[in-house]
Amino acid sequence: MRQRSLRDHNLALVLRHVTAANRPPSRAEIAAASGLTRATVSTIVDELIAGGLVAELEPVSRSGVGRPGTGIVPAGTGPAGLGMEVNVDYLAVCAVDLTGAVRHRQVRRLDQREHRPAQTWQALAELADQAVGAVTALGLTPAGGVIAVPGLVEGDTIRIAPNLGWQQVALPRPADLGGLRDLPLDVANEATLAALGERHATGLRSFLYVSGEIGIGGGIVLDGELFGGSHGWAGEIGHVTIDPQGPDCHCGSRGCLEQYAGEEAIRAAAGLPAGAAVLADLVGGARAGRGPVLDALDHAGTALGVALSGAVNLLDIGTVVLGGHYAELIDWLRPAIERELSRRVITARWSPAKVRASALGSDAALVGAARAVTQAILDDPARFLATRAAPAA
């Protein structure tokens, strides 16, 4: 058992080195960087090649003594992770390879509040089928899928997704999702997955991720690890109370942050009509200096700053990442957010929290979902290799 555990550890060590390298490393370079012997690295690389996870480039000719070095790269026909997102007004799917590069992306505008969950799963299955076809055409191998949903997931149930009007909704089975029927499938909260995507994209070790669209979600990363809380539900900052006597919220409470800084609240405060291209109109109005739009964004930023101040005080966290539509509105939200943070965070005078835009923007949850699949392979390539070998056994 110890031998198997050591072999599994070494497989992951070598694969991560290949996928993270700035240029294709040779076997000798992998051995030097990992501390493994050249013989061990050679055996592991051969196994990863046979399993379709890495490939060997043609030797680079060079002058001098010794054999030319041969670069090792992620296989062009290797596994791809599929990320799918259910949001209030759209469905989306993307695929990433082992390097984290997005190889396919598709978005379908569709208001889920007008559909039953079964209709949503059916529409998502159509996108998943198209994604599997596109990935296969690229020579990649679909390895599994993760669905990001704007709600709280426990076991095989979405307990509540307030902005969708869902309660106690059964998760879809792989058989319900067409091309994913024979692949591993998972479902998780969209803001949680967005935080994971942001961690991979930026390397940030500790931050609070806040995603703002029609709903507001959050994810907490501490020392490189996602903090999920007792049930995996941590980060529901959209339902932090701003005013106990404020407007009713879809969650059943009153005065939640979403009622002040959610997309629909900002739209209404800015005097924009329902059904408008809200984000484009807000950005355009802010750039044009329109008073009602600037006032609405300042009001939303103030509410965000109040909620974020409590989180920063509680968690002692130094960075706030704004994602979703907030990433594109950051120039107009940040002044009010920072104003409230400076007033309310006890450590602000000598250690102010930084507010920055998401590196992935509105795609953070989608990419984070896909990266969850590939990260599982990077963490445990032995399990992936075993599943590929199983049908032939």
Short mmCIF file of C-alpha atoms in Angstrom, two decimals:
data_model
loop_
_atom_site.label_atom_id
_atom_site.label_comp_id
_atom_site.label_asym_id
_atom_site.label_seq_id
_atom_site.Cartn_x
_atom_site.Cartn_y
_atom_site.Cartn_z
CA MET A 1 0.00 0.00 0.00
CA ARG A 2 2.88 2.36 0.78
CA GLN A 3 4.42 1.63 -2.63
CA ARG A 4 1.13 2.40 -4.36
CA SER A 5 0.68 5.60 -2.37
CA LEU A 6 4.22 6.73 -3.24
CA ARG A 7 3.67 5.92 -6.90
CA ASP A 8 0.38 7.87 -6.92
CA HIS A 9 2.08 10.84 -5.23
CA ASN A 10 4.91 10.81 -7.78
CA LEU A 11 2.49 10.63 -10.71
CA ALA A 12 0.74 13.78 -9.45
CA LEU A 13 4.05 15.51 -8.74
CA VAL A 14 5.38 14.97 -12.27
CA LEU A 15 2.08 15.82 -13.98
CA ARG A 16 1.72 19.09 -12.07
CA HIS A 17 5.28 20.03 -12.95
CA VAL A 18 4.60 19.46 -16.66
CA THR A 19 1.34 21.43 -16.69
CA ALA A 20 2.70 24.34 -14.64
CA ALA A 21 6.03 24.77 -16.44
CA ASN A 22 6.66 27.89 -18.51
CA ARG A 23 8.31 25.77 -21.20
CA PRO A 24 8.32 22.02 -21.89
CA PRO A 25 10.67 20.46 -19.32
CA SER A 26 12.88 17.49 -20.13
CA ARG A 27 12.89 14.36 -18.00
CA ALA A 28 16.20 15.45 -16.48
CA GLU A 29 14.76 18.87 -15.60
CA ILE A 30 11.72 17.27 -13.99
CA ALA A 31 14.01 15.04 -11.93
CA ALA A 32 16.08 18.02 -10.80
CA ALA A 33 13.02 20.09 -9.86
CA SER A 34 11.11 17.27 -8.13
CA GLY A 35 13.97 15.54 -6.32
CA LEU A 36 13.05 12.21 -7.91
CA THR A 37 15.65 10.04 -9.61
CA ARG A 38 15.91 10.16 -13.39
CA ALA A 39 14.91 6.49 -13.58
CA THR A 40 11.75 7.14 -11.54
CA VAL A 41 10.82 10.18 -13.63
CA SER A 42 11.37 8.23 -16.84
CA THR A 43 9.06 5.44 -15.66
CA ILE A 44 6.39 7.92 -14.56
CA VAL A 45 6.57 9.92 -17.79
CA ASP A 46 6.19 6.72 -19.81
CA GLU A 47 3.09 5.85 -17.78
CA LEU A 48 1.61 9.32 -18.24
CA ILE A 49 2.27 9.13 -21.98
CA ALA A 50 0.60 5.72 -22.21
CA GLY A 51 -2.39 7.14 -20.31
CA GLY A 52 -2.80 10.07 -22.69
CA LEU A 53 -1.97 12.75 -20.11
CA VAL A 54 1.34 13.99 -21.50
CA ALA A 55 3.24 13.76 -24.77
CA GLU A 56 6.87 13.96 -25.79
CA LEU A 57 8.11 16.55 -28.26
CA GLU A 58 10.68 15.83 -30.93
CA PRO A 59 14.25 16.08 -29.55
CA VAL A 60 15.84 19.51 -29.93
CA SER A 61 19.16 19.18 -31.74
CA ARG A 62 22.12 20.79 -30.05
CA SER A 63 25.88 20.78 -30.20
CA GLY A 64 28.06 19.33 -27.48
CA VAL A 65 28.23 16.11 -25.50
CA GLY A 66 25.15 14.21 -24.41
CA ARG A 67 21.75 13.33 -25.79
CA PRO A 68 19.48 16.21 -26.78
CA GLY A 69 16.75 17.09 -24.30
CA THR A 70 13.16 16.11 -25.13
CA GLY A 71 10.37 18.34 -23.85
CA ILE A 72 7.32 16.90 -22.09
CA VAL A 73 3.99 18.67 -22.65
CA PRO A 74 0.32 18.09 -21.74
CA ALA A 75 -1.16 15.79 -24.36
CA GLY A 76 -3.13 17.54 -27.10
CA THR A 77 -5.59 14.68 -26.93
CA GLY A 78 -5.71 14.66 -23.15
CA PRO A 79 -8.70 15.11 -20.83
CA ALA A 80 -10.95 18.15 -20.78
CA GLY A 81 -13.17 19.29 -17.94
CA LEU A 82 -16.65 20.59 -18.75
CA GLY A 83 -18.05 23.45 -16.70
CA MET A 84 -21.74 24.31 -16.89
CA GLU A 85 -23.52 27.24 -15.31
CA VAL A 86 -27.18 27.80 -14.52
CA ASN A 87 -27.82 31.46 -13.85
CA VAL A 88 -31.03 33.42 -13.57
CA ASP A 89 -31.00 34.71 -17.13
CA TYR A 90 -28.56 32.45 -18.98
CA LEU A 91 -27.06 28.99 -19.34
CA ALA A 92 -23.42 28.48 -20.25
CA VAL A 93 -20.87 25.73 -20.86
CA CYS A 94 -17.12 25.69 -21.35
CA ALA A 95 -14.28 23.19 -21.56
CA VAL A 96 -10.72 23.55 -20.28
CA ASP A 97 -7.69 21.34 -20.81
CA LEU A 98 -5.10 20.34 -18.22
CA THR A 99 -3.22 23.61 -18.61
CA GLY A 100 -6.38 25.55 -17.72
CA ALA A 101 -6.82 26.93 -21.24
CA VAL A 102 -10.44 27.41 -22.34
CA ARG A 103 -10.99 25.30 -25.46
CA HIS A 104 -14.74 25.78 -25.92
CA ARG A 105 -17.32 28.25 -24.60
CA GLN A 106 -21.00 28.82 -25.34
CA VAL A 107 -23.66 30.98 -23.69
CA ARG A 108 -27.41 30.79 -24.22
CA ARG A 109 -29.61 33.63 -22.96
CA LEU A 110 -32.61 32.07 -21.27
CA ASP A 111 -34.57 33.30 -18.23
CA GLN A 112 -34.78 30.32 -15.88
CA ARG A 113 -37.52 31.94 -13.77
CA GLU A 114 -39.92 31.12 -16.58
CA HIS A 115 -39.03 27.41 -16.62
CA ARG A 116 -39.37 24.38 -14.39
CA PRO A 117 -36.11 22.73 -13.25
CA ALA A 118 -36.66 19.82 -15.65
CA GLN A 119 -36.79 22.28 -18.56
CA THR A 120 -33.57 23.89 -17.36
CA TRP A 121 -31.80 20.52 -17.22
CA GLN A 122 -33.05 19.69 -20.70
CA ALA A 123 -31.73 22.98 -22.13
CA LEU A 124 -28.43 22.46 -20.32
CA ALA A 125 -28.22 18.93 -21.77
CA GLU A 126 -28.38 20.41 -25.27
CA LEU A 127 -25.44 22.69 -24.50
CA ALA A 128 -23.55 19.79 -22.90
CA ASP A 129 -24.06 17.64 -26.02
CA GLN A 130 -22.70 20.42 -28.21
CA ALA A 131 -19.73 20.90 -25.89
CA VAL A 132 -18.88 17.19 -25.90
CA GLY A 133 -19.01 17.22 -29.70
CA ALA A 134 -16.78 20.30 -29.90
CA VAL A 135 -14.25 18.91 -27.42
CA THR A 136 -14.12 15.57 -29.19
CA ALA A 137 -13.59 17.31 -32.54
CA LEU A 138 -10.55 19.04 -30.99
CA GLY A 139 -9.10 15.64 -30.14
CA LEU A 140 -9.67 16.05 -26.40
CA THR A 141 -11.34 13.51 -24.14
CA PRO A 142 -14.28 14.72 -21.98
CA ALA A 143 -13.43 13.67 -18.44
CA GLY A 144 -16.44 14.86 -16.45
CA GLY A 145 -18.61 17.85 -15.69
CA VAL A 146 -19.46 20.22 -12.86
CA ILE A 147 -22.61 22.37 -12.82
CA ALA A 148 -22.56 25.75 -11.09
CA VAL A 149 -25.92 26.81 -9.65
CA PRO A 150 -26.97 29.98 -7.78
CA GLY A 151 -28.17 28.14 -4.71
CA LEU A 152 -27.30 25.93 -1.75
CA VAL A 153 -26.52 22.31 -2.58
CA GLU A 154 -26.62 19.44 -0.10
CA GLY A 155 -26.27 15.82 -1.14
CA ASP A 156 -28.45 15.23 -4.18
CA THR A 157 -30.65 18.29 -3.63
CA ILE A 158 -30.57 22.01 -4.30
CA ARG A 159 -32.03 23.14 -1.00
CA ILE A 160 -32.84 26.64 -2.19
CA ALA A 161 -32.00 28.88 -5.13
CA PRO A 162 -33.92 32.04 -4.17
CA ASN A 163 -33.59 33.98 -7.41
CA LEU A 164 -34.70 30.98 -9.46
CA GLY A 165 -37.64 30.31 -7.15
CA TRP A 166 -36.33 26.76 -6.55
CA GLN A 167 -36.68 24.85 -3.31
CA GLN A 168 -35.82 21.18 -2.69
CA VAL A 169 -34.95 20.53 -6.34
CA ALA A 170 -33.37 17.16 -7.15
CA LEU A 171 -30.01 17.36 -8.90
CA PRO A 172 -29.85 16.08 -12.46
CA ARG A 173 -28.42 12.63 -13.11
CA PRO A 174 -25.69 12.11 -15.72
CA ALA A 175 -28.35 10.33 -17.81
CA ASP A 176 -30.31 13.59 -17.89
CA LEU A 177 -27.44 15.44 -19.54
CA GLY A 178 -26.99 13.71 -22.86
CA GLY A 179 -23.30 13.52 -23.73
CA LEU A 180 -22.35 13.45 -20.04
CA ARG A 181 -24.35 10.31 -19.30
CA ASP A 182 -21.26 8.12 -18.87
CA LEU A 183 -19.08 10.71 -17.13
CA PRO A 184 -18.66 11.85 -13.52
CA LEU A 185 -20.98 14.75 -12.68
CA ASP A 186 -21.05 17.13 -9.73
CA VAL A 187 -23.09 20.23 -8.79
CA ALA A 188 -21.91 23.10 -6.57
CA ASN A 189 -22.64 26.70 -5.71
CA GLU A 190 -21.64 29.11 -8.48
CA ALA A 191 -19.85 31.64 -6.27
CA THR A 192 -17.88 28.88 -4.57
CA LEU A 193 -16.71 27.60 -7.94
CA ALA A 194 -15.93 31.16 -9.05
CA ALA A 195 -13.65 31.59 -6.03
CA LEU A 196 -11.84 28.38 -6.96
CA GLY A 197 -11.47 29.60 -10.54
CA GLU A 198 -10.07 32.90 -9.29
CA ARG A 199 -7.58 31.11 -7.06
CA HIS A 200 -6.28 29.09 -10.01
CA ALA A 201 -6.14 32.14 -12.29
CA THR A 202 -4.37 34.52 -9.91
CA GLY A 203 -2.57 32.46 -7.30
CA LEU A 204 -4.15 34.53 -4.52
CA ARG A 205 -3.95 32.66 -1.21
CA SER A 206 -6.58 34.45 0.89
CA PHE A 207 -9.47 36.54 -0.40
CA LEU A 208 -13.21 37.11 -0.31
CA TYR A 209 -14.82 36.70 -3.72
CA VAL A 210 -18.11 38.52 -4.33
CA SER A 211 -20.07 37.95 -7.52
CA GLY A 212 -22.80 40.39 -8.48
CA GLU A 213 -25.44 39.83 -11.13
CA ILE A 214 -29.17 39.44 -10.43
CA GLY A 215 -28.13 37.64 -7.27
CA ILE A 216 -25.05 38.20 -5.12
CA GLY A 217 -22.87 35.27 -4.08
CA GLY A 218 -19.59 34.89 -2.30
CA GLY A 219 -16.73 32.48 -1.80
CA ILE A 220 -14.03 32.51 0.88
CA VAL A 221 -10.49 31.28 0.25
CA LEU A 222 -8.14 31.12 3.24
CA ASP A 223 -4.48 30.08 2.89
CA GLY A 224 -5.20 28.60 -0.52
CA GLU A 225 -8.13 26.48 0.67
CA LEU A 226 -11.82 27.09 0.15
CA PHE A 227 -13.66 27.72 3.41
CA GLY A 228 -17.07 26.10 3.07
CA GLY A 229 -18.39 26.17 6.61
CA SER A 230 -20.28 23.32 8.30
CA HIS A 231 -22.36 22.41 5.25
CA GLY A 232 -20.39 23.98 2.40
CA TRP A 233 -22.72 26.98 2.33
CA ALA A 234 -20.34 29.71 3.52
CA GLY A 235 -20.20 32.91 1.48
CA GLU A 236 -23.89 33.83 1.18
CA ILE A 237 -23.08 37.51 1.51
CA GLY A 238 -26.02 38.48 -0.70
CA HIS A 239 -28.29 37.65 2.22
CA VAL A 240 -26.43 39.62 4.85
CA THR A 241 -28.89 42.13 6.30
CA ILE A 242 -28.29 45.79 5.47
CA ASP A 243 -31.52 47.07 7.01
CA PRO A 244 -33.80 44.81 9.10
CA GLN A 245 -36.78 46.92 8.02
CA GLY A 246 -35.76 46.97 4.35
CA PRO A 247 -37.56 45.47 1.35
CA ASP A 248 -38.59 41.84 1.20
CA CYS A 249 -36.06 39.45 -0.33
CA HIS A 250 -36.68 36.28 -2.37
CA CYS A 251 -34.99 34.29 0.41
CA GLY A 252 -37.83 35.18 2.82
CA SER A 253 -35.92 37.72 4.88
CA ARG A 254 -35.88 41.52 4.63
CA GLY A 255 -33.28 44.14 3.81
CA CYS A 256 -30.72 41.75 2.31
CA LEU A 257 -27.72 43.10 0.41
CA GLU A 258 -29.25 41.86 -2.87
CA GLN A 259 -32.09 44.33 -2.42
CA TYR A 260 -29.58 47.20 -2.50
CA ALA A 261 -26.73 46.00 -4.70
CA GLY A 262 -28.22 43.29 -6.91
CA GLU A 263 -28.54 44.03 -10.62
CA GLU A 264 -32.29 44.61 -10.50
CA ALA A 265 -31.97 46.95 -7.51
CA ILE A 266 -29.28 48.99 -9.28
CA ARG A 267 -31.36 49.08 -12.49
CA ALA A 268 -34.41 50.36 -10.66
CA ALA A 269 -32.43 52.97 -8.73
CA ALA A 270 -30.84 54.17 -11.98
CA GLY A 271 -34.27 54.55 -13.62
CA LEU A 272 -33.55 51.99 -16.35
CA PRO A 273 -36.49 50.03 -17.79
CA ALA A 274 -37.02 46.37 -16.96
CA GLY A 275 -35.72 44.01 -19.62
CA ALA A 276 -33.00 46.41 -20.73
CA ALA A 277 -29.41 45.36 -21.36
CA VAL A 278 -28.69 46.40 -17.80
CA LEU A 279 -24.92 45.98 -17.64
CA ALA A 280 -24.30 47.75 -20.95
CA ASP A 281 -26.67 50.56 -19.97
CA LEU A 282 -25.05 50.98 -16.57
CA VAL A 283 -21.53 51.08 -18.02
CA GLY A 284 -22.61 53.44 -20.79
CA GLY A 285 -24.49 55.72 -18.40
CA ALA A 286 -21.60 55.81 -15.93
CA ARG A 287 -19.08 56.66 -18.65
CA ALA A 288 -21.39 59.41 -19.89
CA GLY A 289 -21.63 60.83 -16.37
CA ARG A 290 -25.40 60.40 -16.04
CA GLY A 291 -26.41 61.40 -12.52
CA PRO A 292 -29.04 58.72 -11.79
CA VAL A 293 -26.69 55.93 -12.88
CA LEU A 294 -23.76 57.28 -10.88
CA ASP A 295 -25.98 57.74 -7.83
CA ALA A 296 -27.33 54.18 -8.15
CA LEU A 297 -23.82 52.73 -8.36
CA ASP A 298 -22.66 54.79 -5.40
CA HIS A 299 -25.66 53.59 -3.39
CA ALA A 300 -24.91 49.96 -4.34
CA GLY A 301 -21.23 50.41 -3.52
CA THR A 302 -22.13 51.80 -0.11
CA ALA A 303 -24.29 48.78 0.69
CA LEU A 304 -21.54 46.47 -0.53
CA GLY A 305 -19.01 48.31 1.61
CA VAL A 306 -21.16 47.88 4.72
CA ALA A 307 -21.54 44.13 4.16
CA LEU A 308 -17.90 43.64 3.20
CA SER A 309 -16.68 45.54 6.26
CA GLY A 310 -18.37 43.03 8.53
CA ALA A 311 -16.80 40.14 6.61
CA VAL A 312 -13.31 41.71 6.67
CA ASN A 313 -13.56 42.39 10.40
CA LEU A 314 -14.74 38.83 11.04
CA LEU A 315 -12.27 36.99 8.81
CA ASP A 316 -9.22 39.28 8.90
CA ILE A 317 -8.98 38.99 5.14
CA GLY A 318 -6.91 41.42 3.10
CA THR A 319 -8.31 41.20 -0.42
CA VAL A 320 -11.82 41.52 -1.84
CA VAL A 321 -12.31 40.33 -5.43
CA LEU A 322 -15.35 41.65 -7.32
CA GLY A 323 -16.66 39.27 -9.97
CA GLY A 324 -19.62 38.86 -12.27
CA HIS A 325 -20.99 42.21 -13.44
CA TYR A 326 -19.24 43.91 -10.55
CA ALA A 327 -15.93 43.34 -12.33
CA GLU A 328 -17.04 45.62 -15.16
CA LEU A 329 -18.55 48.18 -12.79
CA ILE A 330 -15.62 48.28 -10.39
CA ASP A 331 -14.48 51.79 -11.32
CA TRP A 332 -17.78 53.21 -10.06
CA LEU A 333 -18.40 50.79 -7.18
CA ARG A 334 -14.91 50.85 -5.64
CA PRO A 335 -14.90 54.43 -4.28
CA ALA A 336 -17.97 53.83 -2.13
CA ILE A 337 -16.80 50.35 -1.10
CA GLU A 338 -13.40 51.65 -0.03
CA ARG A 339 -15.03 54.58 1.76
CA GLU A 340 -17.07 52.19 3.91
CA LEU A 341 -14.14 49.81 4.46
CA SER A 342 -12.00 52.69 5.68
CA ARG A 343 -14.75 53.79 8.10
CA ARG A 344 -15.80 50.42 9.44
CA VAL A 345 -12.84 48.01 9.33
CA ILE A 346 -10.95 48.27 12.60
CA THR A 347 -7.54 47.60 10.97
CA ALA A 348 -8.08 49.91 7.98
CA ARG A 349 -5.72 52.66 9.19
CA TRP A 350 -2.61 50.50 9.01
CA SER A 351 -3.73 47.48 6.91
CA PRO A 352 -6.49 48.47 4.45
CA ALA A 353 -8.21 45.74 2.48
CA LYS A 354 -7.55 45.78 -1.26
CA VAL A 355 -10.46 45.77 -3.72
CA ARG A 356 -9.75 44.33 -7.16
CA ALA A 357 -11.63 43.03 -10.18
CA SER A 358 -11.85 39.34 -10.95
CA ALA A 359 -9.29 38.12 -13.46
CA LEU A 360 -12.00 35.91 -15.02
CA GLY A 361 -14.89 38.40 -14.96
CA SER A 362 -18.29 36.89 -15.63
CA ASP A 363 -16.73 33.55 -16.60
CA ALA A 364 -15.29 32.83 -13.15
CA ALA A 365 -17.94 30.29 -12.08
CA LEU A 366 -17.97 28.61 -15.47
CA VAL A 367 -14.19 28.26 -15.66
CA GLY A 368 -14.00 27.34 -11.99
CA ALA A 369 -16.47 24.50 -12.59
CA ALA A 370 -14.44 23.15 -15.51
CA ARG A 371 -11.18 23.55 -13.60
CA ALA A 372 -12.64 21.50 -10.73
CA VAL A 373 -12.69 18.51 -13.10
CA THR A 374 -9.14 18.95 -14.37
CA GLN A 375 -7.81 19.78 -10.92
CA ALA A 376 -9.10 16.43 -9.67
CA ILE A 377 -7.04 14.76 -12.41
CA LEU A 378 -3.94 16.80 -11.55
CA ASP A 379 -4.37 15.91 -7.88
CA ASP A 380 -4.90 12.19 -8.52
CA PRO A 381 -3.85 11.12 -12.04
CA ALA A 382 -3.65 7.51 -10.85
CA ARG A 383 -7.42 7.41 -10.41
CA PHE A 384 -7.97 8.85 -13.88
CA LEU A 385 -5.57 6.32 -15.42
CA ALA A 386 -7.35 3.51 -13.60
CA THR A 387 -10.75 4.56 -14.96
CA ARG A 388 -9.35 4.65 -18.50
CA ALA A 389 -7.87 1.21 -18.10
CA ALA A 390 -11.00 -0.31 -16.52
CA PRO A 391 -13.01 -0.97 -19.72
CA ALA A 392 -10.09 -2.86 -21.26
CA ALA A 393 -9.53 -5.01 -18.15
#
